[in-house]
Coordinates of C-alpha atoms in Angstrom, one line a residue:
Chain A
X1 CA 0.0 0.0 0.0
X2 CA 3.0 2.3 1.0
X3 CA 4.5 1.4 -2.4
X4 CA 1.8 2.3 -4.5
X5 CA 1.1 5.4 -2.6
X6 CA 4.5 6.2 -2.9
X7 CA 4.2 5.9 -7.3
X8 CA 1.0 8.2 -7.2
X9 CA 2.8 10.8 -5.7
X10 CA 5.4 10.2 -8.0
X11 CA 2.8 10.0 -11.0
X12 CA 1.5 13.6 -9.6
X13 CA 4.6 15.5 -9.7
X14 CA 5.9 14.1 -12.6
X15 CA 2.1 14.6 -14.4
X16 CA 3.1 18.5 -13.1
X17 CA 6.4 18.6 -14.9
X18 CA 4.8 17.8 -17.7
X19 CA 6.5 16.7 -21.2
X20 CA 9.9 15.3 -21.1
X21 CA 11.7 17.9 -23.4
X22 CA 11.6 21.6 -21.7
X23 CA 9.5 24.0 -24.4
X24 CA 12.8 26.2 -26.4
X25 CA 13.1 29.5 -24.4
X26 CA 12.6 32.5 -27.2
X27 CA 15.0 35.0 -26.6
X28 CA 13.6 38.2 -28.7
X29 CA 16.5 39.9 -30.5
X30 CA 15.8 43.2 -31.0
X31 CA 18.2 45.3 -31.6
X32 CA 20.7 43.6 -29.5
X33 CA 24.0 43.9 -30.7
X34 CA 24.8 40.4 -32.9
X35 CA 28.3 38.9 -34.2
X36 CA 28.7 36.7 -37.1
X37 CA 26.0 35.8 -39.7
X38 CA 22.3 37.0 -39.5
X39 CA 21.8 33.4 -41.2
X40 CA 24.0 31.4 -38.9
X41 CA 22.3 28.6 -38.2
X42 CA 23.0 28.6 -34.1
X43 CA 22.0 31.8 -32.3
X44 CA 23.7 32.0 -28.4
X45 CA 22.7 34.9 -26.7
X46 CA 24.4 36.0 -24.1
X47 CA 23.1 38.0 -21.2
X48 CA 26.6 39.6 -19.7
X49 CA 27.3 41.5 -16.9
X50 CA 30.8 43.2 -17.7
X51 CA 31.8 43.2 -13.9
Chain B
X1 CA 33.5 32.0 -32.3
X2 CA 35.7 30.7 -34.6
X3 CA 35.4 27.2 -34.7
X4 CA 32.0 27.7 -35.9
X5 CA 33.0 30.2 -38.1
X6 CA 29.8 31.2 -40.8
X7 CA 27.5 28.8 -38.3
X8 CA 26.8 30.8 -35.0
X9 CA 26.0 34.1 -34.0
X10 CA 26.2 35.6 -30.9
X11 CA 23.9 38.5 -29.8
X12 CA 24.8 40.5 -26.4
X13 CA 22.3 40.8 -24.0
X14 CA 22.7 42.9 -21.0
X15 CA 22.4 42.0 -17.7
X16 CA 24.0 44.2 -14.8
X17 CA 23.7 42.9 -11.7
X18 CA 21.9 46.4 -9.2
X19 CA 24.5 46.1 -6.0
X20 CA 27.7 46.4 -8.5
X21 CA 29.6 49.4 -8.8
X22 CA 29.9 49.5 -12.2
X23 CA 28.3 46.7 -13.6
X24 CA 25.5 49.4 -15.1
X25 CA 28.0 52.0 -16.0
X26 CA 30.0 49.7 -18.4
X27 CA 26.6 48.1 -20.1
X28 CA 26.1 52.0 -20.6
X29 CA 29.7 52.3 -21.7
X30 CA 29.2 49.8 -24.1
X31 CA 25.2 51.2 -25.1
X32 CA 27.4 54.4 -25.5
X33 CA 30.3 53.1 -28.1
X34 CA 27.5 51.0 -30.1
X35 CA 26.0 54.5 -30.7
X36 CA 29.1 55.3 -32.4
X37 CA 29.0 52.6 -34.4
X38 CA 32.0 50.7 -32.4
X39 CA 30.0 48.2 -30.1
X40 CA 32.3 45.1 -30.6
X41 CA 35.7 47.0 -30.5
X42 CA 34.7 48.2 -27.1
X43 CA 33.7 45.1 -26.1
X44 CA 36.5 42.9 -26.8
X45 CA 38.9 46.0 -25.1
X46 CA 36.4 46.1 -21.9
X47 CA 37.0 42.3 -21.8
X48 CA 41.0 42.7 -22.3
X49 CA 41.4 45.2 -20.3
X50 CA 38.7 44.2 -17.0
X51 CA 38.9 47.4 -15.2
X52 CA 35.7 49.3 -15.4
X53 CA 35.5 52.9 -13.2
X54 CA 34.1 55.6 -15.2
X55 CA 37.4 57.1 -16.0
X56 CA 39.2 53.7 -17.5
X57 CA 35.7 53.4 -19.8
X58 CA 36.6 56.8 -21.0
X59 CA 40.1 55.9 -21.4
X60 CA 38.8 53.0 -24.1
X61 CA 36.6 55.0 -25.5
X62 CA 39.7 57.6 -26.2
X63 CA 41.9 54.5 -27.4
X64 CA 39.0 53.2 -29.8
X65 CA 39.2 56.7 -31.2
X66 CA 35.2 57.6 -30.1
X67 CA 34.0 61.2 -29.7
X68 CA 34.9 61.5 -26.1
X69 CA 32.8 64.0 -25.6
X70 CA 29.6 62.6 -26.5
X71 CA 30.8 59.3 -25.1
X72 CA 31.4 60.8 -21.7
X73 CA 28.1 63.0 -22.0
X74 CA 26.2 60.0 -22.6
X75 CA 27.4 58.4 -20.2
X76 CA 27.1 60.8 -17.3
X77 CA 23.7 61.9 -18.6
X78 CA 22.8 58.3 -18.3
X79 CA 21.6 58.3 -21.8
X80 CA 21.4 54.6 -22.6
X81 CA 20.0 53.5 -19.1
X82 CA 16.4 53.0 -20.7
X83 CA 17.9 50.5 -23.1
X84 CA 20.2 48.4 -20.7
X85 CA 17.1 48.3 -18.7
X86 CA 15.1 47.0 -21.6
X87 CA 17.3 44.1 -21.6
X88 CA 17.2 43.7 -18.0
X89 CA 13.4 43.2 -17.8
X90 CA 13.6 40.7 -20.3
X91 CA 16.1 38.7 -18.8
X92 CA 13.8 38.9 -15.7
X93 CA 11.0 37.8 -17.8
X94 CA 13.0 35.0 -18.7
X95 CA 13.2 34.0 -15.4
X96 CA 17.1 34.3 -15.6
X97 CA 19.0 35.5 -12.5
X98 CA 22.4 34.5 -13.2
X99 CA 25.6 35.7 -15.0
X100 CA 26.5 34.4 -17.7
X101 CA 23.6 32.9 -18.7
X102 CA 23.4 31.7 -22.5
X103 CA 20.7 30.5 -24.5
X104 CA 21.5 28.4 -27.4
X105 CA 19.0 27.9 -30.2
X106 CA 16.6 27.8 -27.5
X107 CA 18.3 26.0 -24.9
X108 CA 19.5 27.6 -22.0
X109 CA 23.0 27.2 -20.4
X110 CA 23.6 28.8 -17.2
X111 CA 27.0 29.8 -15.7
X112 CA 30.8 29.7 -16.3
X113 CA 30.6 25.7 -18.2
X114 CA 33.3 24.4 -19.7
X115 CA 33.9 24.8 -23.5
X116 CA 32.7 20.9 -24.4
X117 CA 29.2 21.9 -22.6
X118 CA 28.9 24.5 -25.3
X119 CA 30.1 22.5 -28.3
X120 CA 27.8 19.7 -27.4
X121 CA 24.4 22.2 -27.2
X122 CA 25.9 23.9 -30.3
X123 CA 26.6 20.6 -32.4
X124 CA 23.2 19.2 -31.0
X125 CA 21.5 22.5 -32.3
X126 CA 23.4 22.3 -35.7
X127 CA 22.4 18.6 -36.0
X128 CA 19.0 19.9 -35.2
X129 CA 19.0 22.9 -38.1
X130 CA 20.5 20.0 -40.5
X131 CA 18.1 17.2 -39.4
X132 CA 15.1 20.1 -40.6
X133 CA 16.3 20.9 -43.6
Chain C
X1 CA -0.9 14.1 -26.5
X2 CA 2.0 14.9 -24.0
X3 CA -0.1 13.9 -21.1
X4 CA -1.3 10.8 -22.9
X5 CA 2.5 9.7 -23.4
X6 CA 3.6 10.7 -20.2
X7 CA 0.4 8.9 -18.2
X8 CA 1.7 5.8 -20.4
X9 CA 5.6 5.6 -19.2
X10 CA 3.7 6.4 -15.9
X11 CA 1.4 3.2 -16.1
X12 CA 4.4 0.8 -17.1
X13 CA 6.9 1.9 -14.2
X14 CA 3.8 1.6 -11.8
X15 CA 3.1 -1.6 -13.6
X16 CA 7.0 -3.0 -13.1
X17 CA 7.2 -2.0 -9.3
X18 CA 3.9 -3.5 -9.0
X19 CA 4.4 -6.9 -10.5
X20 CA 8.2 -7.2 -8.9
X21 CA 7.4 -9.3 -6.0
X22 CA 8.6 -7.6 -2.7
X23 CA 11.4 -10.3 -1.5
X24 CA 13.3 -9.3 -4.9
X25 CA 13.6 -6.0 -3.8
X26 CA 15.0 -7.0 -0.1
X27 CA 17.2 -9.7 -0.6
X28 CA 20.8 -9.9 -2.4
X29 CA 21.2 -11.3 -5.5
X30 CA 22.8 -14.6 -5.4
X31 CA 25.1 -14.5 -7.9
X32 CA 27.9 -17.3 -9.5
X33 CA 31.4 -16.8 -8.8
X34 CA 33.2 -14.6 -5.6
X35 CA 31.6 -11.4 -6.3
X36 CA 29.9 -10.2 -3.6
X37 CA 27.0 -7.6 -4.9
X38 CA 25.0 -5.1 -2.9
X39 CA 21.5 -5.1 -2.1
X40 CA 19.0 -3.5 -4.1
X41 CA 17.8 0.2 -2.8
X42 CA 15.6 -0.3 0.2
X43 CA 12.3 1.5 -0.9
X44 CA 12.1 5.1 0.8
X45 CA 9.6 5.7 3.1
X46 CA 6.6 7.4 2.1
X47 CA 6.7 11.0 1.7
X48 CA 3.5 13.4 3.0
X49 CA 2.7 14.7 -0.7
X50 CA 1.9 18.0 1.6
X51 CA 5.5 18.3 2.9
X52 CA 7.0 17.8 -0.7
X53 CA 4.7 20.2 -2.3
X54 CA 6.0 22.6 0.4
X55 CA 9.6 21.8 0.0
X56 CA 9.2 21.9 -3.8
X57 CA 8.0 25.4 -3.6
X58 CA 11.1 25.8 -1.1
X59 CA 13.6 24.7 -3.2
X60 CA 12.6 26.7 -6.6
X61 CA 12.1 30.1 -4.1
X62 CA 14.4 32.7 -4.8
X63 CA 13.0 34.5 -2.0
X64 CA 15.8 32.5 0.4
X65 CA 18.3 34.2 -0.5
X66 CA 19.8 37.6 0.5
X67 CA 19.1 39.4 -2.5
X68 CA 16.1 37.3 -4.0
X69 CA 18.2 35.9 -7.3
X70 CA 19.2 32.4 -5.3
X71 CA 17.4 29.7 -4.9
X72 CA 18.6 25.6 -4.1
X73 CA 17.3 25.2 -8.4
X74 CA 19.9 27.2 -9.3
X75 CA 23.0 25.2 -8.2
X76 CA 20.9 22.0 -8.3
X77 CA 19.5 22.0 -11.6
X78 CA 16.6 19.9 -11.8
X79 CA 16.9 19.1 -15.5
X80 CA 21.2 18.0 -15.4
X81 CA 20.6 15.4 -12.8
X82 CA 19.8 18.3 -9.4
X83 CA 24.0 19.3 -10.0
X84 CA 25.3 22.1 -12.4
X85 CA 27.6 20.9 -14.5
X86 CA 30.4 23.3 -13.6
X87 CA 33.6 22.7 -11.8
X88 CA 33.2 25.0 -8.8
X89 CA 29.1 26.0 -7.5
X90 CA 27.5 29.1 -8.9
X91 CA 28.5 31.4 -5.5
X92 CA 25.8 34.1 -4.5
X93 CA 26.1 37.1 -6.8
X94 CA 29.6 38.8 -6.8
X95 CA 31.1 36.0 -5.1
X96 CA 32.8 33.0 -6.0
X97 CA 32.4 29.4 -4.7
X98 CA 35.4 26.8 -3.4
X99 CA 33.7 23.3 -4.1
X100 CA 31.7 21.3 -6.8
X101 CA 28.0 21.2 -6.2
X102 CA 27.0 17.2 -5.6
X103 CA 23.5 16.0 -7.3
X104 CA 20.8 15.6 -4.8
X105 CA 19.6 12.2 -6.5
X106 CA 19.2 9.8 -4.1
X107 CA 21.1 11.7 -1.0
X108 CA 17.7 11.2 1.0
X109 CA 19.5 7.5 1.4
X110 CA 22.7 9.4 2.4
X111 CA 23.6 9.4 6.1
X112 CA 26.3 11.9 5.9
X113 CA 26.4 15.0 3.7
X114 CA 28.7 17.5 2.1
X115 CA 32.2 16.7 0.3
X116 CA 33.5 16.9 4.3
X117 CA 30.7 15.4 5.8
X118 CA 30.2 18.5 8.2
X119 CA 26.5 17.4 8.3
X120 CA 24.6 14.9 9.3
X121 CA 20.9 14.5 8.1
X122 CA 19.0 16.0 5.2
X123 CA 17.2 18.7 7.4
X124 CA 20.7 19.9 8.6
X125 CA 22.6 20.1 5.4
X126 CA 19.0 22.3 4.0
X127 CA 19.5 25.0 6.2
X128 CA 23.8 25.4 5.4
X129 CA 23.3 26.9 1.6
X130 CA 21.1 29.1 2.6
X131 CA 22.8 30.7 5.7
X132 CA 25.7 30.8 3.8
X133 CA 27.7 33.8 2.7
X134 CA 28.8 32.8 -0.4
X135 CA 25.7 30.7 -1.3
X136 CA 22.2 32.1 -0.7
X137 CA 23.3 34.0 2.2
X138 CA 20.3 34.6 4.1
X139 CA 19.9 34.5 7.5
X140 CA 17.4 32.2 8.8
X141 CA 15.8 33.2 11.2
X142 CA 15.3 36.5 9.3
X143 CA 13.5 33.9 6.0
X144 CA 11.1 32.6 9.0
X145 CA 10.3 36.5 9.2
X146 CA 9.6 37.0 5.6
X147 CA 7.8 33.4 5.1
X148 CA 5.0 34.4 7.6
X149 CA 4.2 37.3 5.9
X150 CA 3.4 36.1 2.8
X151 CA -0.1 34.5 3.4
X152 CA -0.4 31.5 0.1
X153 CA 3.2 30.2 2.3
X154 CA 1.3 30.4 5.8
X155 CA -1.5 28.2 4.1
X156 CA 1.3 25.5 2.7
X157 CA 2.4 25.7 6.5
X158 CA -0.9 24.9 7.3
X159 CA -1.8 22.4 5.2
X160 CA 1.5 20.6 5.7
X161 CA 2.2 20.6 9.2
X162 CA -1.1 22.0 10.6
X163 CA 0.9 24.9 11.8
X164 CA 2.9 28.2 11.1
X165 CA 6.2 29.1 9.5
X166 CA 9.5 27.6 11.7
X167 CA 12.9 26.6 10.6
X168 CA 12.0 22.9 11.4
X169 CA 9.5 23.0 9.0
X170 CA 11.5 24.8 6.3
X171 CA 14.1 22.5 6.5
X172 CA 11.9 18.8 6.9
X173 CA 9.9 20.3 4.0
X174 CA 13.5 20.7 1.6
X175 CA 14.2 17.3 3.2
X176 CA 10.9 15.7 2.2
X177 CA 10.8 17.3 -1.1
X178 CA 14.6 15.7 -1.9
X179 CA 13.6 12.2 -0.5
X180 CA 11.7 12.1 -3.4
X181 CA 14.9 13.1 -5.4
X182 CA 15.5 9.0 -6.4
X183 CA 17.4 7.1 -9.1
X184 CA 16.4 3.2 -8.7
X185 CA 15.4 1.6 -12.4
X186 CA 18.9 2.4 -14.0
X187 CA 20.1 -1.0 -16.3
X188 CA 22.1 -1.9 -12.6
X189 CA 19.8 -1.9 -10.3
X190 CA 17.3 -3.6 -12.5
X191 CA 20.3 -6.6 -12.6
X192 CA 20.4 -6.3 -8.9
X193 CA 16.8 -6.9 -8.9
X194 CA 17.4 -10.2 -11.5
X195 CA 17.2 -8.8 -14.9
X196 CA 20.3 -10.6 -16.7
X197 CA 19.6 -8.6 -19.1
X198 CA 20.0 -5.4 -18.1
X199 CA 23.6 -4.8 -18.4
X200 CA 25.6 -5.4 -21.7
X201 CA 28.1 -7.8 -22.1
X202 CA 30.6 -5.2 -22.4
X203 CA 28.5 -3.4 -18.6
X204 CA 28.9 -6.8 -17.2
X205 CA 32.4 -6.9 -17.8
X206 CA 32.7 -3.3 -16.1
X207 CA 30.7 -4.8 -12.8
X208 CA 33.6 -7.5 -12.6
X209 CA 36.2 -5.1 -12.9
X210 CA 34.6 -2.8 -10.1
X211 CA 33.7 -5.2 -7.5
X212 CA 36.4 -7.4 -8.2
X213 CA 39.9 -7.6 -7.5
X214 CA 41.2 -5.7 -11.2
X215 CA 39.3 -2.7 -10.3
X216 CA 38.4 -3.2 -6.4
X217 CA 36.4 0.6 -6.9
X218 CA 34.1 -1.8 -4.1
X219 CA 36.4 -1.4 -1.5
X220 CA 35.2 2.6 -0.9
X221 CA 32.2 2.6 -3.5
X222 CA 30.1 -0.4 -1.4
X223 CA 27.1 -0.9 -0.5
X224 CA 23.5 0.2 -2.0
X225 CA 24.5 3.7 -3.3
X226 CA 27.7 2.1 -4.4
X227 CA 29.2 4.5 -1.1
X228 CA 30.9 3.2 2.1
X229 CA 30.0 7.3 2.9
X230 CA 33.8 7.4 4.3
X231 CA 36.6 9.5 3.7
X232 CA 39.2 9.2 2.0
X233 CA 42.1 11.5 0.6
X234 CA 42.7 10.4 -3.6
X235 CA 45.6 13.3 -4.2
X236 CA 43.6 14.8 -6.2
X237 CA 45.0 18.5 -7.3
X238 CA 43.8 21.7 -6.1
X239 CA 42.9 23.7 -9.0
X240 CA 45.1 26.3 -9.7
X241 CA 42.3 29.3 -9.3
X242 CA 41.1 28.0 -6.1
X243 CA 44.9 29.0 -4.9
X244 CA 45.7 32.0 -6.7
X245 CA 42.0 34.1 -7.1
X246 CA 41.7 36.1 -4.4
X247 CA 37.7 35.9 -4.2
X248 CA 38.4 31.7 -4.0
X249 CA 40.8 32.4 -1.6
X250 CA 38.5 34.5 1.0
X251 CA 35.9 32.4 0.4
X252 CA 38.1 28.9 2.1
X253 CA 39.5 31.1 4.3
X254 CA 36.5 32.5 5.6
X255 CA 35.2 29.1 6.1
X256 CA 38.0 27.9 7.2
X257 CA 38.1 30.6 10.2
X258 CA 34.1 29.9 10.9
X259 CA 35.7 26.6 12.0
X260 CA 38.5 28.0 13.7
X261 CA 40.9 27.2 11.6
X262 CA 43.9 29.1 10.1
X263 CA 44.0 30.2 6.5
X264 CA 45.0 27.3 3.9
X265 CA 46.2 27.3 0.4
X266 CA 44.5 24.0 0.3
X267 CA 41.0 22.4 0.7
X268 CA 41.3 20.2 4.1
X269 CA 38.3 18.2 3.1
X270 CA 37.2 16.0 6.7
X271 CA 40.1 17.7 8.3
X272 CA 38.0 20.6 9.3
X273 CA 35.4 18.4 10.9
X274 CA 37.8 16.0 12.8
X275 CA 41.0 18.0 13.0
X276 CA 42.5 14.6 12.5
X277 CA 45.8 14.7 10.2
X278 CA 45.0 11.7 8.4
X279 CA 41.5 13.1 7.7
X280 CA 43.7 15.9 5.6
X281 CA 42.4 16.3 2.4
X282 CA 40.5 13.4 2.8
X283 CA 36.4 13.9 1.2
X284 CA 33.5 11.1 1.3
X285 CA 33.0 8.9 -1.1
X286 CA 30.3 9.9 -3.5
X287 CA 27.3 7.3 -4.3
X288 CA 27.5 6.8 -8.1
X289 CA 23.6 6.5 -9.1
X290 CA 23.4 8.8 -12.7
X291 CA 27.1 9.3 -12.5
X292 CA 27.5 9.7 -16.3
X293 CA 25.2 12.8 -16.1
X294 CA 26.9 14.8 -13.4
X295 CA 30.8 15.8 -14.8
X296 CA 32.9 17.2 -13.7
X297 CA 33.9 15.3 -10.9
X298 CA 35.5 15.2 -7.9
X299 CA 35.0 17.8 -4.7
X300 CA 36.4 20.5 -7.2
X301 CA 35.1 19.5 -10.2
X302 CA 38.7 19.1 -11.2
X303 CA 38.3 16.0 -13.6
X304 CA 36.1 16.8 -16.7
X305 CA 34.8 13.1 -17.7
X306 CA 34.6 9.5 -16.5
X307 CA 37.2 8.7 -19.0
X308 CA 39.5 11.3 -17.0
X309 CA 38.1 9.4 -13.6
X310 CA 39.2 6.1 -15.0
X311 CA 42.6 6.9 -16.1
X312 CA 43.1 9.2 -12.3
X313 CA 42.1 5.9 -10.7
X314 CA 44.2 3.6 -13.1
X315 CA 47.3 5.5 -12.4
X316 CA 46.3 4.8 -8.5
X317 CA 45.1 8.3 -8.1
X318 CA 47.2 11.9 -7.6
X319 CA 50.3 13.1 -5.2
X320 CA 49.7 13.8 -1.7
X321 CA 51.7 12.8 1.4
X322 CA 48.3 11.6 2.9
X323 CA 47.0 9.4 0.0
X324 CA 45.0 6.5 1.3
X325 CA 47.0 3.6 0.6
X326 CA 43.8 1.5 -0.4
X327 CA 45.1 3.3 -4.0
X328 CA 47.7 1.6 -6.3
X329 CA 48.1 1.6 -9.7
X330 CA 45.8 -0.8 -11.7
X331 CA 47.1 -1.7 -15.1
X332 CA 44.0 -1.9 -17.2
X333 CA 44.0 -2.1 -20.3
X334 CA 41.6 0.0 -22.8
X335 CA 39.5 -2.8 -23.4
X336 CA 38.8 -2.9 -19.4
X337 CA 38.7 1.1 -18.7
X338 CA 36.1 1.2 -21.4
X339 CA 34.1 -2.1 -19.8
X340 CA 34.8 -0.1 -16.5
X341 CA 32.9 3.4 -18.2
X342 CA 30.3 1.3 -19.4
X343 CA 29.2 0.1 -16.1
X344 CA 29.3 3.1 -14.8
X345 CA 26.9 4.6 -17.7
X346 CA 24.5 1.6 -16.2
X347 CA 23.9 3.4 -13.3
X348 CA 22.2 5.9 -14.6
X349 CA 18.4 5.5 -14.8
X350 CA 15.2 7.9 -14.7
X351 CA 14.2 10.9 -12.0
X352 CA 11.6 13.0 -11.3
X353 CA 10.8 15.6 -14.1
X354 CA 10.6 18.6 -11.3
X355 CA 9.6 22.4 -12.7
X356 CA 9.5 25.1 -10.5
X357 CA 5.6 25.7 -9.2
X358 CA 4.7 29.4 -9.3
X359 CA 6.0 30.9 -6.5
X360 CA 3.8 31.7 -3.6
X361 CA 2.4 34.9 -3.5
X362 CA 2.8 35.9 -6.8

């Protein structure tokens, strides 16, 4: 009984996290400043703090 | 950069962190040499170089040739705050609250990682691109 | 048609617990030859689903730390295996770190935490990040203050422990909330459980080398979580920032001195809990459930892949006056080191998909 209770709590949170693969974060560009190709096929933004 | 050469880009995002001294006045400093059209040269010399008090910013902006006038107006009139803060929010929005924190054709990456952790999101999101195609 | 997949996966695993009969899970496998196996995971007590949804809501909260951009998710990363993938820990903002973070899989079986085992029970080791300086670096008793103010956290209180907001309860809630934090299908622990077929020929091959006498990795990695949760000192190097940065260096001396110690340009590892020399640089053993997914390794993250743990091992580990003798050189070949990497990738199995619930009160 313990068991089983124990895999519905498990089916709960992992029914509330949802799909395996995490959805792609959309970072919109703007007018951020850019290096390389605007057709590059990988985009990595960078957030930076200098200090 | 260059191993990739023609396949990635990188866009700059700022995100100053509020209890620095002058983690806002060099994201300025750098809003402020962009509007002379010299973004990436002040960049890769604020990186080189690390020290960042108002007067060494000025000192770059001297040695990259800007109008130090209107660099130093700028940045004393806190001209480009609005748009460091732009960048800010959305970082926020992102729910990101770490430097550096990169996000790679979607994927986010958060922290100093070593250079295979990048090649492997960067070759997995090339693979990706290729696999589409 | 996410939900649909994920309720199937959901139905087999509850369907393979269900139909393994209970004695397989408590008894040791009888196996042929001299190699003596360890038991299959004991199954963890259940956990009030009240508590973890509390501690969930915990361990996602930037709110407990000093300047709200900190929480446990952020150095325990719940999609890389709860570590971060970096040699030294994130630090809190402006700061820097002095040890690799450890993955929280399976550490509610753990009896003694931290690379120096300075703590001793789940609720303990909670509360240390976030008093912290250089972690989350805020002061309990002052979280306790701004908990109870926000009312949607009073009604978890409520709800989980039929009371208000204490550090107890913080710190029991994070500690329920990791109990559920567990690795126990992975190819291994299916073989444990009788499955001959779990590992490969070539994984098998790996198990022989590291519980018997080519590899001997048993004599420290025993047990169920493949940990004997002792200490041990491998040589391994200090890396070279931890000595000569000036922010890595405040940050061991300042924990050093909260200890009473002097200042060291080295990590003393168990030393600083004993103040034993032999205990220099000595760190516990880590338990090796999803070990492939958490490089680098070691306390400071100093070895970048298993490949690079092998070969440390196989040359009988680093330089240091105190090395534990139980190391000597090994001799495999490359046929055995990859067997031995193989094994190890058997370890890893499946663990809770945790996201971060909204936080309270917002």
């Amino acid at each position: 009984m313990a068991r089983l209770l124990i895999i519905l709590l498990f089916c709960l949170l992992a029914v509330s996290a949802g799909a395996q693969e995490k959805p792609p974060l959309e970072v919109p560009l703007g007018d951020a400043p850019t290096r390389g190709p605007a057709d590059a096929a990988v985009t990595m933004v960078e957030f930076i703090d200098f200090q | 950069m260059e191993e990739y050469q023609g396949k990635l880009r990188l866009v700059i995002k700022h995100y100053p962190y509020r209890y620095r001294d002058y983690s806002y006045l060099s994201a300025q400093a750098a809003e402020a040499a962009r509007a002379q059209g010299k973004f990436w040269e002040y960049f890769d010399l604020m990186m080189a170089e690390k020290k960042l008090a108002r007067e060494d910013l000025i000192g770059y902006a001297e040695q990259l040739q800007l109008d130090v006038a209107r660099f130093t107006s700028e940045l004393d009139n806190e001209t480009h705050l609005a748009r460091v803060e732009e960048d800010v929010q959305l970082a926020r929005s992102l729910d990101l609250f770490q430097t550096p924190s990169f996000v790679i054709n979607g994927r986010l990456l958060v922290g100093g990682r070593p250079i295979e952790k990048f090649r492997e999101l960067i070759d997995a999101a090339l693979a990706e691109v290729a696999g589409a195609n | 048609m996410r939900g649909a997949t994920g309720c199937l996966a959901l139905l087999v695993f509850l369907l393979c617990l269900l139909s393994s009969p209970p004695d397989l899970l408590a008894k040791p496998l009888k196996l042929q030859g001299p190699l003596q196996l360890p038991s299959p995971l004991a199954v963890m007590p259940l956990q009030d689903p009240a508590k973890v949804e509390l501690g969930r809501a915990l361990f996602f909260d930037r709110r407990l730390s000093g300047d709200g951009t900190v929480s446990c998710a952020v150095c325990h990363i719940p999609d890389e295996a709860f570590a971060d993938g970096q040699k030294i820990s994130s630090a809190y903002p402006t700061n820097k770190h002095w040890r690799h973070t450890p993955s929280l899989l399976n550490a509610g079986y753990l009896d003694v935490f931290f690379w120096d085992g300075r703590s001793r029970s789940l609720e303990a080791q909670a509360q240390g990040p976030i008093h912290s300086s250089f972690e989350m670096n805020l002061n309990p008793r002052y979280l306790v203050a701004k908990l109870r103010e926000i009312s949607a956290y009073q009604q978890l209180f409520e709800k989980a422990w039929g009371g208000g907001v204490t550090l107890e309860r913080i710190v029991a809630s994070l500690a329920a909330f990791e109990r559920i934090l567990l690795v126990s299908d992975s190819p291994f622990d299916r073989y444990l459980r009788g499955d001959q077929t779990a590992l490969s020929s070539e994984a098998k091959q790996g198990l022989e080398i590291f519980f018997g006498s080519r590899g001997n990795c048993v004599q420290c990695h025993s047990g169920r979580l493949l940990s004997d949760q002792k200490f041990y000192n491998l040589g391994v190097a200090e890396l070279p920032e931890l000595i000569s940065d000036p922010q890595h260096r405040a940050t061991r001396n300042f924990f050093l001195a909260e200890l009473g110690l002097e200042p060291m340009d080295r990590d003393p590892g168990y030393y600083a809990v004993t103040r034993r020399d032999e205990d220099m640089g000595a760190f516990r053993t880590p338990p090796l459930r999803q070990v492939a997914e958490t490089a680098p390794y070691m306390h400071n993250g100093s070895l970048a892949s298993l490949t690079e743990v092998i070969e440390f091992f196989d040359r009988g580990g680093g330089d240091d006056p105190n090395k534990s003798p139980l190391l000597k050189p090994l001799g495999l070949s490359s046929t055995e080191k990859q067997a031995l990497e193989a094994f190890l990738q058997s370890l890893s199995g499946s663990y809770p998909l945790v996201r971060a619930p909204r936080p309270p009160g917002f």
